[in-house]
MMTF fields as JSON, N, C-alpha, C and O atoms, coordinates in Angstrom:
{
  "mmtfVersion": "1.0.0",
  "mmtfProducer": "UNKNOWN",
  "numBonds": 419,
  "numAtoms": 420,
  "numGroups": 105,
  "numChains": 1,
  "numModels": 1,
  "chainsPerModel": [1],
  "groupsPerChain": [105],
  "chainIdList": ["A"],
  "bondAtomList": [4, 2, 8, 6, 12, 10, 16, 14, 20, 18, 24, 22, 28, 26, 32, 30, 36, 34, 40, 38, 44, 42, 48, 46, 52, 50, 56, 54, 60, 58, 64, 62, 68, 66, 72, 70, 76, 74, 80, 78, 84, 82, 88, 86, 92, 90, 96, 94, 100, 98, 104, 102, 108, 106, 112, 110, 116, 114, 120, 118, 124, 122, 128, 126, 132, 130, 136, 134, 140, 138, 144, 142, 148, 146, 152, 150, 156, 154, 160, 158, 164, 162, 168, 166, 172, 170, 176, 174, 180, 178, 184, 182, 188, 186, 192, 190, 196, 194, 200, 198, 204, 202, 208, 206, 212, 210, 216, 214, 220, 218, 224, 222, 228, 226, 232, 230, 236, 234, 240, 238, 244, 242, 248, 246, 252, 250, 256, 254, 260, 258, 264, 262, 268, 266, 272, 270, 276, 274, 280, 278, 284, 282, 288, 286, 292, 290, 296, 294, 300, 298, 304, 302, 308, 306, 312, 310, 316, 314, 320, 318, 324, 322, 328, 326, 332, 330, 336, 334, 340, 338, 344, 342, 348, 346, 352, 350, 356, 354, 360, 358, 364, 362, 368, 366, 372, 370, 376, 374, 380, 378, 384, 382, 388, 386, 392, 390, 396, 394, 400, 398, 404, 402, 408, 406, 412, 410, 416, 414],
  "bondOrderList": [1, 1, 1, 1, 1, 1, 1, 1, 1, 1, 1, 1, 1, 1, 1, 1, 1, 1, 1, 1, 1, 1, 1, 1, 1, 1, 1, 1, 1, 1, 1, 1, 1, 1, 1, 1, 1, 1, 1, 1, 1, 1, 1, 1, 1, 1, 1, 1, 1, 1, 1, 1, 1, 1, 1, 1, 1, 1, 1, 1, 1, 1, 1, 1, 1, 1, 1, 1, 1, 1, 1, 1, 1, 1, 1, 1, 1, 1, 1, 1, 1, 1, 1, 1, 1, 1, 1, 1, 1, 1, 1, 1, 1, 1, 1, 1, 1, 1, 1, 1, 1, 1, 1, 1],
  "groupList": [{"groupName": "ASP", "atomNameList": ["N", "CA", "C", "O"], "elementList": ["N", "C", "C", "O"], "formalChargeList": [0, 0, 0, 0], "bondAtomList": [1, 0, 2, 1, 3, 2], "bondOrderList": [1, 1, 2], "singleLetterCode": "D", "chemCompType": "L-PEPTIDE LINKING"}, {"groupName": "TYR", "atomNameList": ["N", "CA", "C", "O"], "elementList": ["N", "C", "C", "O"], "formalChargeList": [0, 0, 0, 0], "bondAtomList": [1, 0, 2, 1, 3, 2], "bondOrderList": [1, 1, 2], "singleLetterCode": "Y", "chemCompType": "L-PEPTIDE LINKING"}, {"groupName": "GLY", "atomNameList": ["N", "CA", "C", "O"], "elementList": ["N", "C", "C", "O"], "formalChargeList": [0, 0, 0, 0], "bondAtomList": [1, 0, 2, 1, 3, 2], "bondOrderList": [1, 1, 2], "singleLetterCode": "G", "chemCompType": "PEPTIDE LINKING"}, {"groupName": "GLN", "atomNameList": ["N", "CA", "C", "O"], "elementList": ["N", "C", "C", "O"], "formalChargeList": [0, 0, 0, 0], "bondAtomList": [1, 0, 2, 1, 3, 2], "bondOrderList": [1, 1, 2], "singleLetterCode": "Q", "chemCompType": "L-PEPTIDE LINKING"}, {"groupName": "SER", "atomNameList": ["N", "CA", "C", "O"], "elementList": ["N", "C", "C", "O"], "formalChargeList": [0, 0, 0, 0], "bondAtomList": [1, 0, 2, 1, 3, 2], "bondOrderList": [1, 1, 2], "singleLetterCode": "S", "chemCompType": "L-PEPTIDE LINKING"}, {"groupName": "THR", "atomNameList": ["N", "CA", "C", "O"], "elementList": ["N", "C", "C", "O"], "formalChargeList": [0, 0, 0, 0], "bondAtomList": [1, 0, 2, 1, 3, 2], "bondOrderList": [1, 1, 2], "singleLetterCode": "T", "chemCompType": "L-PEPTIDE LINKING"}, {"groupName": "MET", "atomNameList": ["N", "CA", "C", "O"], "elementList": ["N", "C", "C", "O"], "formalChargeList": [0, 0, 0, 0], "bondAtomList": [1, 0, 2, 1, 3, 2], "bondOrderList": [1, 1, 2], "singleLetterCode": "M", "chemCompType": "L-PEPTIDE LINKING"}, {"groupName": "PRO", "atomNameList": ["N", "CA", "C", "O"], "elementList": ["N", "C", "C", "O"], "formalChargeList": [0, 0, 0, 0], "bondAtomList": [1, 0, 2, 1, 3, 2], "bondOrderList": [1, 1, 2], "singleLetterCode": "P", "chemCompType": "L-PEPTIDE LINKING"}, {"groupName": "ASN", "atomNameList": ["N", "CA", "C", "O"], "elementList": ["N", "C", "C", "O"], "formalChargeList": [0, 0, 0, 0], "bondAtomList": [1, 0, 2, 1, 3, 2], "bondOrderList": [1, 1, 2], "singleLetterCode": "N", "chemCompType": "L-PEPTIDE LINKING"}, {"groupName": "ILE", "atomNameList": ["N", "CA", "C", "O"], "elementList": ["N", "C", "C", "O"], "formalChargeList": [0, 0, 0, 0], "bondAtomList": [1, 0, 2, 1, 3, 2], "bondOrderList": [1, 1, 2], "singleLetterCode": "I", "chemCompType": "L-PEPTIDE LINKING"}, {"groupName": "ALA", "atomNameList": ["N", "CA", "C", "O"], "elementList": ["N", "C", "C", "O"], "formalChargeList": [0, 0, 0, 0], "bondAtomList": [1, 0, 2, 1, 3, 2], "bondOrderList": [1, 1, 2], "singleLetterCode": "A", "chemCompType": "L-PEPTIDE LINKING"}, {"groupName": "LYS", "atomNameList": ["N", "CA", "C", "O"], "elementList": ["N", "C", "C", "O"], "formalChargeList": [0, 0, 0, 0], "bondAtomList": [1, 0, 2, 1, 3, 2], "bondOrderList": [1, 1, 2], "singleLetterCode": "K", "chemCompType": "L-PEPTIDE LINKING"}, {"groupName": "VAL", "atomNameList": ["N", "CA", "C", "O"], "elementList": ["N", "C", "C", "O"], "formalChargeList": [0, 0, 0, 0], "bondAtomList": [1, 0, 2, 1, 3, 2], "bondOrderList": [1, 1, 2], "singleLetterCode": "V", "chemCompType": "L-PEPTIDE LINKING"}, {"groupName": "LEU", "atomNameList": ["N", "CA", "C", "O"], "elementList": ["N", "C", "C", "O"], "formalChargeList": [0, 0, 0, 0], "bondAtomList": [1, 0, 2, 1, 3, 2], "bondOrderList": [1, 1, 2], "singleLetterCode": "L", "chemCompType": "L-PEPTIDE LINKING"}, {"groupName": "PHE", "atomNameList": ["N", "CA", "C", "O"], "elementList": ["N", "C", "C", "O"], "formalChargeList": [0, 0, 0, 0], "bondAtomList": [1, 0, 2, 1, 3, 2], "bondOrderList": [1, 1, 2], "singleLetterCode": "F", "chemCompType": "L-PEPTIDE LINKING"}, {"groupName": "GLU", "atomNameList": ["N", "CA", "C", "O"], "elementList": ["N", "C", "C", "O"], "formalChargeList": [0, 0, 0, 0], "bondAtomList": [1, 0, 2, 1, 3, 2], "bondOrderList": [1, 1, 2], "singleLetterCode": "E", "chemCompType": "L-PEPTIDE LINKING"}, {"groupName": "ARG", "atomNameList": ["N", "CA", "C", "O"], "elementList": ["N", "C", "C", "O"], "formalChargeList": [0, 0, 0, 0], "bondAtomList": [1, 0, 2, 1, 3, 2], "bondOrderList": [1, 1, 2], "singleLetterCode": "R", "chemCompType": "L-PEPTIDE LINKING"}, {"groupName": "TRP", "atomNameList": ["N", "CA", "C", "O"], "elementList": ["N", "C", "C", "O"], "formalChargeList": [0, 0, 0, 0], "bondAtomList": [1, 0, 2, 1, 3, 2], "bondOrderList": [1, 1, 2], "singleLetterCode": "W", "chemCompType": "L-PEPTIDE LINKING"}, {"groupName": "CYS", "atomNameList": ["N", "CA", "C", "O"], "elementList": ["N", "C", "C", "O"], "formalChargeList": [0, 0, 0, 0], "bondAtomList": [1, 0, 2, 1, 3, 2], "bondOrderList": [1, 1, 2], "singleLetterCode": "C", "chemCompType": "L-PEPTIDE LINKING"}, {"groupName": "HIS", "atomNameList": ["N", "CA", "C", "O"], "elementList": ["N", "C", "C", "O"], "formalChargeList": [0, 0, 0, 0], "bondAtomList": [1, 0, 2, 1, 3, 2], "bondOrderList": [1, 1, 2], "singleLetterCode": "H", "chemCompType": "L-PEPTIDE LINKING"}],
  "groupTypeList": [0, 1, 2, 3, 1, 0, 3, 4, 1, 0, 4, 5, 6, 6, 0, 7, 8, 9, 10, 2, 0, 8, 8, 11, 2, 12, 12, 13, 5, 7, 0, 0, 14, 8, 8, 14, 9, 15, 16, 8, 2, 0, 6, 5, 10, 8, 7, 17, 6, 18, 4, 9, 18, 16, 12, 14, 4, 19, 11, 4, 11, 1, 8, 12, 3, 8, 19, 9, 15, 4, 11, 19, 14, 7, 11, 5, 14, 9, 1, 8, 18, 11, 1, 18, 4, 11, 12, 14, 8, 1, 16, 8, 5, 13, 8, 4, 19, 15, 4, 16, 18, 7, 8, 11, 5],
  "groupIdList": [1, 2, 3, 4, 5, 6, 7, 8, 9, 10, 11, 12, 13, 14, 15, 16, 17, 18, 19, 20, 21, 22, 23, 24, 25, 26, 27, 28, 29, 30, 31, 32, 33, 34, 35, 36, 37, 38, 39, 40, 41, 42, 43, 44, 45, 46, 47, 48, 49, 50, 51, 52, 53, 54, 55, 56, 57, 58, 59, 60, 61, 62, 63, 64, 65, 66, 67, 68, 69, 70, 71, 72, 73, 74, 75, 76, 77, 78, 79, 80, 81, 82, 83, 84, 85, 86, 87, 88, 89, 90, 91, 92, 93, 94, 95, 96, 97, 98, 99, 100, 101, 102, 103, 104, 105],
  "secStructList": [7, 7, 7, 7, 7, 7, 6, 6, 1, 7, 7, 7, 3, 3, 7, 6, 6, 6, 7, 1, 4, 4, 4, 6, 6, 7, 3, 3, 7, 4, 4, 4, 4, 4, 4, 4, 3, 3, 3, 7, 1, 7, 6, 6, 6, 7, 7, 3, 3, 3, 6, 6, 6, 1, 7, 7, 3, 3, 1, 7, 2, 2, 2, 2, 2, 2, 2, 0, 0, 0, 0, 0, 1, 6, 6, 7, 7, 7, 3, 3, 7, 1, 1, 1, 1, 7, 3, 3, 1, 1, 2, 2, 2, 2, 2, 2, 2, 2, 2, 2, 7, 6, 6, 7, 7],
  "xCoordList": [-2.185, -2.763, -2.117, -0.918, -2.888, -2.434, -2.27, -3.116, -1.185, -0.916, -1.761, -2.481, -1.664, -2.391, -3.184, -2.81, -4.262, -4.974, -5.506, -5.775, -5.654, -6.074, -7.588, -8.224, -8.17, -9.615, -10.208, -11.431, -9.371, -9.913, -10.478, -11.302, -10.046, -10.616, -11.731, -11.856, -12.533, -13.6, -12.984, -12.94, -12.517, -11.851, -12.77, -12.34, -14.031, -14.994, -15.822, -15.818, -16.518, -17.405, -18.564, -18.522, -19.575, -20.682, -20.263, -19.748, -20.47, -20.138, -21.198, -22.358, -20.826, -21.829, -22.472, -23.553, -21.817, -22.372, -23.46, -24.305, -23.437, -24.4, -25.16, -26.028, -24.864, -25.503, -26.744, -26.92, -27.586, -28.839, -29.854, -29.504, -31.092, -32.135, -32.314, -32.663, -32.079, -32.275, -31.071, -31.148, -29.957, -28.722, -28.148, -26.926, -28.977, -28.471, -27.653, -28.024, -26.54, -25.678, -24.615, -23.813, -24.568, -23.51, -22.234, -22.216, -21.182, -19.94, -18.82, -18.729, -17.972, -16.805, -15.558, -15.458, -14.608, -13.322, -12.23, -12.468, -11.03, -9.941, -9.622, -9.141, -9.883, -9.615, -10.549, -10.274, -11.644, -12.59, -12.132, -12.799, -11.01, -10.537, -10.269, -10.365, -9.934, -9.706, -10.954, -10.865, -12.126, -13.372, -13.502, -14.321, -12.695, -12.754, -11.6, -11.341, -10.922, -9.805, -10.166, -10.683, -9.887, -10.152, -8.986, -8.154, -8.954, -7.923, -8.224, -9.352, -7.204, -7.308, -7.128, -6.451, -7.711, -7.565, -6.138, -5.73, -5.372, -3.983, -3.078, -2.571, -2.874, -2.108, -0.607, 0.117, -0.126, 1.311, 1.818, 2.891, 1.085, 1.57, 1.033, 1.803, -0.261, -0.89, -2.065, -3.202, -1.791, -2.836, -3.923, -4.987, -3.691, -4.671, -5.325, -4.647, -6.653, -7.389, -8.401, -8.972, -8.608, -9.635, -10.993, -11.251, -11.86, -13.178, -14.184, -15.331, -13.774, -14.667, -14.642, -15.687, -13.437, -13.34, -12.942, -13.18, -12.339, -11.876, -10.887, -10.729, -10.231, -9.235, -7.838, -6.917, -7.679, -6.36, -6.075, -6.873, -4.934, -4.457, -2.957, -2.287, -2.441, -1.025, -0.588, -1.412, 0.711, 1.238, 1.229, 1.308, 1.131, 1.134, -0.268, -0.878, -0.76, -2.064, -2.035, -3.025, -0.921, -0.735, -0.966, -1.613, -0.448, -0.628, -2.082, -2.545, -2.797, -4.213, -4.98, -5.904, -4.608, -5.236, -4.981, -5.889, -3.763, -3.459, -4.303, -4.816, -4.448, -5.276, -6.721, -7.315, -7.274, -8.667, -8.866, -9.828, -7.969, -8.122, -7.941, -8.734, -6.924, -6.633, -7.584, -7.864, -8.089, -8.95, -10.442, -11.235, -10.831, -12.247, -12.751, -13.951, -11.831, -12.197, -11.201, -10.66, -10.943, -9.901, -10.229, -11.347, -9.232, -9.319, -10.55, -11.178, -10.884, -12.055, -11.714, -12.535, -10.516, -10.117, -9.047, -8.391, -8.876, -7.852, -6.94, -7.402, -5.644, -4.648, -3.68, -3.191, -3.4, -2.47, -1.17, -1.157, -0.075, 1.229, 1.281, 0.892, 1.761, 1.852, 3.049, 3.19, 3.926, 5.113, 5.008, 5.702, 4.154, 4.013, 2.55, 1.702, 2.252, 0.854, 0.413, -0.67, 1.218, 0.846, -0.322, -0.456, -1.167, -2.364, -2.253, -1.791, -2.687, -2.582, -3.915, -4.733, -4.122, -5.36, -5.286, -6.314, -4.091, -3.922, -3.038, -2.059, -3.378, -2.606, -1.188, -0.236, -1.043, 0.272, 1.163, 2.353, 0.595, 1.353, 1.754, 2.88, 0.847, 1.163, 2.309, 3.266, 2.22, 3.268, 4.619, 5.642, 4.621, 5.861, 6.422, 7.621, 5.562, 6.003, 6.536, 7.613, 5.79, 6.201, 7.538, 8.265, 7.87, 9.149, 10.342, 11.463, 10.09, 11.185, 10.842, 11.509, 9.822, 9.404, 10.551, 11.161, 10.847, 11.946, 11.71, 12.668, 10.463, 10.162, 10.206, 10.025, 10.445, 10.512, 11.74, 12.839, 11.536, 12.672, 13.265, 14.224],
  "yCoordList": [7.948, 6.724, 6.407, 6.616, 5.919, 5.639, 4.141, 3.497, 3.573, 2.159, 1.289, 1.783, -0.007, -0.986, -1.881, -2.06, -2.438, -3.456, -4.47, -4.151, -5.688, -6.79, -6.848, -7.153, -6.555, -6.534, -7.93, -8.07, -8.985, -10.33, -10.692, -11.6, -9.999, -10.165, -9.151, -8.214, -9.326, -8.378, -7.152, -7.054, -6.235, -5.044, -3.838, -2.726, -4.076, -2.983, -3.107, -4.151, -2.063, -2.097, -1.155, -0.319, -1.29, -0.355, 0.913, 0.845, 2.035, 3.31, 3.62, 3.831, 3.654, 3.885, 5.266, 5.477, 6.206, 7.552, 7.658, 8.551, 6.746, 6.865, 5.575, 5.543, 4.517, 3.231, 3.024, 1.959, 4.02, 3.887, 3.112, 2.53, 3.091, 2.343, 2.774, 1.958, 4.039, 4.541, 4.312, 4.552, 3.852, 3.733, 2.326, 2.174, 1.298, -0.072, -0.352, 0.027, -1.02, -1.356, -0.321, -0.529, 0.784, 1.77, 1.185, 0.75, 1.172, 0.52, 1.533, 2.471, 1.336, 2.185, 1.348, 0.235, 1.865, 1.199, 2.081, 3.261, 1.527, 2.347, 3.571, 4.58, 3.489, 4.643, 5.812, 6.938, 5.562, 6.617, 7.464, 8.442, 7.12, 7.888, 9.339, 10.214, 9.605, 10.996, 11.837, 13.056, 11.199, 11.935, 12.455, 13.333, 11.913, 12.313, 13.241, 13.463, 13.772, 14.68, 16.044, 16.162, 17.065, 18.416, 19.325, 19.009, 20.446, 21.446, 22.127, 22.548, 22.228, 22.904, 24.403, 24.798, 25.216, 26.662, 27.127, 28.148, 26.39, 26.734, 26.093, 24.992, 26.761, 26.202, 26.161, 25.494, 26.843, 26.883, 25.671, 25.159, 25.198, 24.106, 22.75, 21.885, 22.566, 21.287, 21.493, 21.671, 21.469, 21.818, 20.763, 21.088, 19.5, 18.441, 18.039, 17.912, 17.836, 17.528, 16.411, 16.316, 15.573, 14.537, 15.21, 15.904, 15.012, 15.642, 14.812, 15.229, 13.642, 12.833, 13.355, 13.663, 13.453, 13.896, 15.364, 15.986, 15.92, 17.312, 17.612, 18.762, 16.569, 16.73, 16.524, 17.274, 15.52, 15.191, 15.988, 15.999, 16.652, 17.324, 17.091, 16.837, 17.179, 16.913, 17.59, 17.927, 17.786, 18.377, 17.374, 17.762, 16.071, 15.025, 14.439, 13.952, 14.493, 13.907, 12.399, 11.825, 11.768, 10.336, 9.982, 8.979, 10.791, 10.538, 10.714, 10.021, 11.62, 11.78, 10.558, 10.096, 10.03, 8.807, 7.643, 6.858, 7.526, 6.477, 6.649, 5.671, 7.877, 8.169, 7.714, 7.065, 8.052, 7.712, 6.204, 5.713, 5.48, 4.018, 3.424, 2.574, 3.846, 3.219, 3.645, 2.85, 4.867, 5.356, 5.25, 5.005, 5.426, 5.459, 4.192, 3.917, 3.418, 2.166, 1.065, 0.418, 0.835, -0.129, -1.56, -2.044, -2.207, -3.622, -3.91, -4.96, -2.98, -3.122, -3.791, -4.516, -3.556, -4.048, -5.116, -5.237, -5.887, -6.918, -6.577, -6.305, -6.596, -6.286, -7.449, -7.962, -7.867, -8.964, -8.44, -7.556, -8.998, -8.683, -9.244, -10.388, -8.441, -8.899, -9.81, -10.373, -9.967, -10.807, -12.129, -13.089, -12.186, -13.403, -13.549, -12.784, -14.477, -14.742, -14.067, -14.364, -13.174, -12.514, -11.552, -10.91, -11.479, -10.644, -9.624, -9.939, -8.384, -7.286, -6.568, -6.575, -5.947, -5.22, -3.741, -3.065, -3.234, -1.808, -1.624, -2.349, -0.668, -0.384, 0.06, -0.306, 0.843, 1.3, 0.12, 0.109, -0.866, -2.063, -2.855, -3.344, -2.985, -3.663, -2.96, -3.609, -1.643, -0.896, -1.063, -1.21, -1.039, -1.229, -2.628, -2.79, -3.628, -5.01, -5.179, -5.741, -4.697, -4.884, -4.234, -4.703, -3.182, -2.515, -3.376, -3.163, -4.35, -5.207, -6.705, -7.516, -7.069, -8.464, -9.311, -8.944, -10.442, -11.303, -11.854, -12.2, -11.942, -12.482, -11.43, -11.744, -10.185, -9.104, -9.306, -9.566, -9.183, -9.407, -8.116, -8.127],
  "zCoordList": [-21.591, -21.058, -19.724, -19.541, -18.819, -17.465, -17.288, -16.668, -17.828, -17.648, -18.557, -19.425, -18.345, -19.134, -18.2, -17.041, -18.688, -17.934, -18.917, -20.074, -18.453, -19.301, -19.334, -18.326, -20.493, -20.601, -20.661, -20.636, -20.741, -20.749, -19.382, -19.269, -18.362, -17.034, -16.849, -17.637, -15.827, -15.541, -14.888, -13.662, -15.684, -15.159, -15.234, -15.541, -14.95, -14.901, -13.636, -12.983, -13.296, -12.134, -12.376, -13.279, -11.585, -11.661, -10.938, -9.822, -11.537, -10.908, -9.862, -10.215, -8.57, -7.534, -7.611, -7.061, -8.29, -8.405, -9.476, -9.419, -10.451, -11.548, -11.803, -12.676, -11.072, -11.337, -10.474, -9.881, -10.404, -9.674, -10.489, -11.516, -10.056, -10.74, -12.193, -13.046, -12.47, -13.833, -14.733, -15.938, -14.166, -14.94, -14.875, -14.86, -14.835, -14.777, -16.023, -17.134, -15.815, -16.931, -17.227, -18.137, -16.501, -16.695, -16.111, -14.96, -16.889, -16.495, -16.379, -17.171, -15.388, -15.179, -15.405, -14.888, -16.167, -16.364, -15.772, -15.511, -15.554, -15.019, -15.877, -15.361, -17.166, -18.033, -17.739, -18.153, -17.035, -16.685, -15.505, -15.169, -14.861, -13.711, -14.066, -13.206, -15.321, -15.739, -15.561, -15.42, -15.566, -15.363, -13.935, -13.664, -13.02, -11.614, -11.224, -10.041, -12.223, -11.976, -12.536, -13.647, -11.752, -12.244, -11.892, -11.042, -12.561, -12.287, -10.963, -10.704, -10.135, -8.854, -9.095, -10.044, -8.267, -8.408, -8.193, -8.746, -7.394, -7.106, -8.144, -7.931, -9.249, -10.364, -10.106, -10.845, -9.095, -8.877, -8.113, -8.43, -7.122, -6.279, -6.732, -7.15, -6.651, -6.971, -7.925, -7.488, -9.214, -10.169, -10.367, -10.895, -9.96, -10.179, -8.87, -7.851, -8.888, -7.669, -7.933, -9.019, -6.923, -6.966, -6.838, -5.854, -7.817, -7.758, -6.97, -6.805, -6.479, -5.644, -4.212, -3.64, -3.632, -2.233, -2.11, -1.074, -3.156, -3.161, -2.03, -1.621, -1.536, -0.484, -1.05, -0.726, -1.886, -2.41, -3.667, -4.604, -3.68, -4.891, -4.994, -3.993, -6.206, -6.428, -7.711, -8.562, -7.842, -9.075, -10.222, -11.388, -9.895, -10.907, -11.089, -10.137, -12.307, -12.615, -12.362, -11.908, -12.649, -12.423, -10.948, -10.648, -10.04, -8.607, -8.177, -7.272, -8.806, -8.5, -8.998, -8.329, -10.16, -10.661, -9.699, -9.429, -9.184, -8.203, -6.948, -6.405, -6.491, -5.317, -5.548, -4.687, -6.694, -6.992, -6.958, -6.367, -7.585, -7.599, -6.208, -5.803, -5.467, -4.17, -3.066, -2.169, -3.096, -2.016, -2.318, -1.409, -3.554, -3.882, -4.574, -4.573, -5.167, -5.837, -5.477, -6.374, -4.18, -3.793, -4.217, -4.043, -4.772, -5.183, -6.032, -5.899, -6.895, -7.753, -9.07, -9.631, -9.565, -10.875, -10.75, -9.715, -11.809, -11.875, -13.049, -14.156, -12.785, -13.813, -13.939, -12.933, -15.161, -15.418, -15.983, -16.839, -15.494, -16.069, -17.481, -17.713, -18.425, -19.812, -20.048, -21.134, -19.033, -19.163, -18.412, -18.748, -17.409, -16.613, -16.191, -16.651, -15.36, -14.995, -13.7, -13.196, -13.157, -11.907, -12.116, -13.158, -11.075, -11.095, -9.974, -8.878, -10.261, -9.294, -9.164, -10.084, -8.003, -7.727, -8.073, -8.116, -8.319, -8.609, -9.832, -10.011, -10.662, -11.861, -11.516, -12.206, -10.455, -10.037, -9.644, -9.96, -8.958, -8.572, -9.803, -9.887, -10.754, -12.006, -12.728, -13.151, -12.87, -13.572, -12.895, -13.564, -11.571, -10.824, -11.058, -11.286, -11.001, -11.234, -12.655, -12.851, -13.643, -15.033, -15.339, -16.214, -14.645, -14.904, -14.483, -14.944, -13.602, -13.138, -13.203, -12.561, -13.963, -14.085, -14.639, -15.643, -13.99, -14.468, -15.869, -16.56, -16.296, -17.636, -18.729, -19.905, -18.348, -19.314, -20.2, -19.711, -21.489, -22.403, -22.884, -23.656]
}
């Protein structure tokens, strides 16, 4: 799993690749980012690649997920800290905050 997000907020969006006239109501959530990651042919250096732009690849699948959210779906989702009331636009920012949140017990 790639982090947490609060589903009580509208943390979904219409997928621009599939939400055409024939696909109204198709919803994309942050957990769907794995659908945009594929194995790169170069398994030794950077085995994971963004299948949207096919430019970004990395040895860490987590970093490819961060790339997809920040470059292809910027500020699309809302994430709430589970320890305080702060709201973030990126899952990576939320995870970083939660690791050092003053309200964390």
